[in-house]
CSV table of C-alpha atoms in Angstrom, one decimal:
chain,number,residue,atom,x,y,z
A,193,UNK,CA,107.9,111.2,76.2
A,194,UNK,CA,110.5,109.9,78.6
A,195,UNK,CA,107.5,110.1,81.9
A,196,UNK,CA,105.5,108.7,79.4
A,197,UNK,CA,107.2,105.7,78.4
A,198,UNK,CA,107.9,104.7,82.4
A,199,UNK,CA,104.5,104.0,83.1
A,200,UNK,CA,103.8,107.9,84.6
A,201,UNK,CA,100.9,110.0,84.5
A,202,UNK,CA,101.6,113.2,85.5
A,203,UNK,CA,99.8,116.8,86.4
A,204,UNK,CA,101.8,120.2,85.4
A,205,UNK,CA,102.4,123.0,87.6
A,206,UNK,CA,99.8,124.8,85.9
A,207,UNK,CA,97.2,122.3,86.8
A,208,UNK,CA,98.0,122.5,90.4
A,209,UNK,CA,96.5,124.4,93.3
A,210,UNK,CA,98.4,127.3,94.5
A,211,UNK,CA,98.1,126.4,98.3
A,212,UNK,CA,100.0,123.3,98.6
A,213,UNK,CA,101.7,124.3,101.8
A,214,UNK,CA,105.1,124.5,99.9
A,215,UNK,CA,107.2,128.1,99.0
A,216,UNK,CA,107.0,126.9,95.1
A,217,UNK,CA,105.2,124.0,93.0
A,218,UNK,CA,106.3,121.4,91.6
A,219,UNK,CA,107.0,120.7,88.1
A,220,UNK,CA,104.6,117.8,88.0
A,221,UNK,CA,103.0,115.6,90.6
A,222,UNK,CA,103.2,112.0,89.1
A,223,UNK,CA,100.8,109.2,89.4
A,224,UNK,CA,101.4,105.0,89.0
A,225,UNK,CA,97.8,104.7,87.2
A,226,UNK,CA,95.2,107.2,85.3
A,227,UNK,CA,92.8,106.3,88.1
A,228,UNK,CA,95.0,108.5,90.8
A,229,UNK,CA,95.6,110.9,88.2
A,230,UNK,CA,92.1,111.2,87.4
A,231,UNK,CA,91.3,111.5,91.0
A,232,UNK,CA,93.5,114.1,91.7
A,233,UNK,CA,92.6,116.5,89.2
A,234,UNK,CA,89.6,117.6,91.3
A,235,UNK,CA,91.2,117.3,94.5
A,236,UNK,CA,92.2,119.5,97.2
A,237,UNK,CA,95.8,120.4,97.9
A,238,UNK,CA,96.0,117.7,100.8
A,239,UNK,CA,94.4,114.7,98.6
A,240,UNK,CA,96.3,115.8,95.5
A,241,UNK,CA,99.4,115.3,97.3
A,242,UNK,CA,98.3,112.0,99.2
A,243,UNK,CA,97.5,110.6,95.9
A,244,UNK,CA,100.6,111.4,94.1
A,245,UNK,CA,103.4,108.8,94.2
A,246,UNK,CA,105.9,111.5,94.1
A,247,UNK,CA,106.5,115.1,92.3
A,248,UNK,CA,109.2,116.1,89.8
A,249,UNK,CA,111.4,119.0,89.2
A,250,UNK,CA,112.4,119.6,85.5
A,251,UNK,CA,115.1,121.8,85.1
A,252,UNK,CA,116.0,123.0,81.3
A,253,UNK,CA,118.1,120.6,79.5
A,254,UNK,CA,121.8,120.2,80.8
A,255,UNK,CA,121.4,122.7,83.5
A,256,UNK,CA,124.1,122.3,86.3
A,257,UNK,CA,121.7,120.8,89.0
A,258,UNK,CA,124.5,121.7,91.9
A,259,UNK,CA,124.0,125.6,90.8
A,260,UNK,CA,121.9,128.0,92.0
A,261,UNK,CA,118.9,129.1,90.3
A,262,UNK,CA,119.2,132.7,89.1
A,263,UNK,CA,115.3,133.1,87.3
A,264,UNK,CA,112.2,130.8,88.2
A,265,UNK,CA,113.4,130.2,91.9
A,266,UNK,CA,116.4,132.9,92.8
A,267,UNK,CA,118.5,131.6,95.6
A,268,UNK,CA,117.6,128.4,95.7
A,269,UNK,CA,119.5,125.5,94.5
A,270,UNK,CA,117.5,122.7,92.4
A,271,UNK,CA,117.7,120.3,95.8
A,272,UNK,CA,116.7,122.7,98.0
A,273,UNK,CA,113.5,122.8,95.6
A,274,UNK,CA,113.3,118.5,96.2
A,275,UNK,CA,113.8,118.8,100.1
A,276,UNK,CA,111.0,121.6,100.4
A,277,UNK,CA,108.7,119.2,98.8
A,278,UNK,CA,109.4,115.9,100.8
A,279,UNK,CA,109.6,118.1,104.0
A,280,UNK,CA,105.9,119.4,102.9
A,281,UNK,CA,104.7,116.1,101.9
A,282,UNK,CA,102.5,114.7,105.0
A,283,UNK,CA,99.7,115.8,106.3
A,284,UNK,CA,98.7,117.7,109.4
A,285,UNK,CA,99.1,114.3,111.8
A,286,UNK,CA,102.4,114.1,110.5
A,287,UNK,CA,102.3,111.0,107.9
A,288,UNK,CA,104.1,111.2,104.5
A,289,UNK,CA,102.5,111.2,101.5
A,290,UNK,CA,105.3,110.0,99.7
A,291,UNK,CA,109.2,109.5,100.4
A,292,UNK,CA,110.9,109.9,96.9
A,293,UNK,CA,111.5,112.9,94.7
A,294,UNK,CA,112.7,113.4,91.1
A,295,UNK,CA,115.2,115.9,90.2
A,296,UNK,CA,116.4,116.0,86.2
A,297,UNK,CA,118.0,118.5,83.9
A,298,UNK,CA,117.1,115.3,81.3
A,299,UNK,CA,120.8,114.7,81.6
A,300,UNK,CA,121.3,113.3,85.2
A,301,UNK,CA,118.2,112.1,86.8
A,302,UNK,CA,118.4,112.0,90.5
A,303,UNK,CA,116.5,110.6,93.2
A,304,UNK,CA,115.9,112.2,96.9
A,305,UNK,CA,114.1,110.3,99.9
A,306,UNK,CA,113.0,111.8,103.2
A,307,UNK,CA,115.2,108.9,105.0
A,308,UNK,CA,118.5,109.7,103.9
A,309,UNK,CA,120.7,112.6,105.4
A,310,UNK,CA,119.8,116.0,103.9
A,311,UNK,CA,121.2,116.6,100.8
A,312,UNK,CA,122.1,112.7,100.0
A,313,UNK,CA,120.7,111.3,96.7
A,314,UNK,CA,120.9,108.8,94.3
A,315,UNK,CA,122.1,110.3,90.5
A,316,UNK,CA,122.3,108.2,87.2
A,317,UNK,CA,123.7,109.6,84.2
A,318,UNK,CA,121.1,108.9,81.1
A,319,UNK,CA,123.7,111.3,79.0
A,320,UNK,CA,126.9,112.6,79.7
A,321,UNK,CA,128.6,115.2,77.2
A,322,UNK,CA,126.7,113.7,74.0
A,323,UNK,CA,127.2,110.4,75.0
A,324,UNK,CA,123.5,108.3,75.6
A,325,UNK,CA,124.1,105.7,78.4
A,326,UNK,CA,124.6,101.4,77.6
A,327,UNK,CA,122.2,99.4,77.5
A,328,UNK,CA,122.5,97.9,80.9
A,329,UNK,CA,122.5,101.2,82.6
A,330,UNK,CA,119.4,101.9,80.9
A,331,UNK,CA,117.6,99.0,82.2
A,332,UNK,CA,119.1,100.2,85.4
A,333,UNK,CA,117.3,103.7,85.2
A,334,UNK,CA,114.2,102.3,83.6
A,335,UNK,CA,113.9,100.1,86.6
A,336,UNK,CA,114.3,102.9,89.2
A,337,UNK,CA,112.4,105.5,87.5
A,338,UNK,CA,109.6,103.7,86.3
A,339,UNK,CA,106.5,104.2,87.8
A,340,UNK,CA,105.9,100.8,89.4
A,341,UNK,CA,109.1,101.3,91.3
A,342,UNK,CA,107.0,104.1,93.3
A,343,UNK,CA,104.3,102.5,94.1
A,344,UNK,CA,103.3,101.8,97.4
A,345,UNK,CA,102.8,98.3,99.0
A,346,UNK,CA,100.3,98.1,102.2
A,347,UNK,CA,103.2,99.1,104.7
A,348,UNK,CA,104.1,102.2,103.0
A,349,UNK,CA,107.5,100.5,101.0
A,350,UNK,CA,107.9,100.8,97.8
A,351,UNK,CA,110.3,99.4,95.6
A,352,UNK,CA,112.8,102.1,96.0
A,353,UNK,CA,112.6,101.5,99.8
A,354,UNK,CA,114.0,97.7,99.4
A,355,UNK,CA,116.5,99.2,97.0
A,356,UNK,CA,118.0,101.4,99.4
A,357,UNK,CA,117.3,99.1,102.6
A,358,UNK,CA,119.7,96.1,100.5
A,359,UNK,CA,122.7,98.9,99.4
């Protein structure tokens, strides 16, 4: 419902080719309209990639997203997961596909791009203990989670990239 209500379409991990040039899949591949999404379900590994604006990684609810995984990915903390997607995410020339990734235990949402030093992120706080965020945080996250905050202009940007560029 959250995905939903930010403008996202999004493909599964079950959907998904097994070949995307990653060690694991993604939780979802997210897309800004139905068009992409509708595109990409009968696309190759490459395209499907290229079209998505970027993936997620859902972790169970509340899960401590600076421990290591002990079942569906052993040895492997969550944002070792993120990087090994943006690392895989351009094609054989070289050119990104997309620059942002999601990471959320639907908790703490964070947000990972290629251009920052490894391991560097952006995290917001939708609920701590059992506390939901105010109202003006919310905005804040609904503004940088959002699909339209992904999408790319003509240059590549998006609005994430003139976010980070101005802090």
């Amino acid at each position: 419902p959250v995905l939903d209500a930010l403008g996202w379409s999004r493909m599964p991990q079950q959907s998904m080719p097994n070949n995307l040039g990653t060690r694991k899949r993604p939780d979802y591949c997210l897309f800004t309209s139905p068009k992409d999404f509708i595109i990409a379900a009968e696309a190759d590994p490459p395209t499907l990639f290229r079209i998505s604006a970027t993936v997620l990684e859902a972790k169970m609810w509340g899960h401590p997203l600076a421990r290591l995984s002990k079942e569906a990915t052993p040895g492997w903390f969550p944002s070792q997961q993120i990087q090994d997607y943006l690392n895989h995410a351009k094609d054989a020339g070289g050119k990104r596909f997309f620059n942002w990734a999601i990471l959320t235990n639907g908790k703490e949402w964070r947000l990972y791009t290629d251009r920052s030093s490894v391991g560097a992120y952006f995290s917001f706080h939708l609920v701590r203990d059992t506390e939901f965020c105010s109202l003006d945080d919310f905005r804040l996250f609904c503004a940088l989670f959002r699909s339209r905050a992904f999408e790319r202009s003509e240059d590549g940007s998006c609005f994430l990239d003139q976010v980070r560029e101005q802090s």
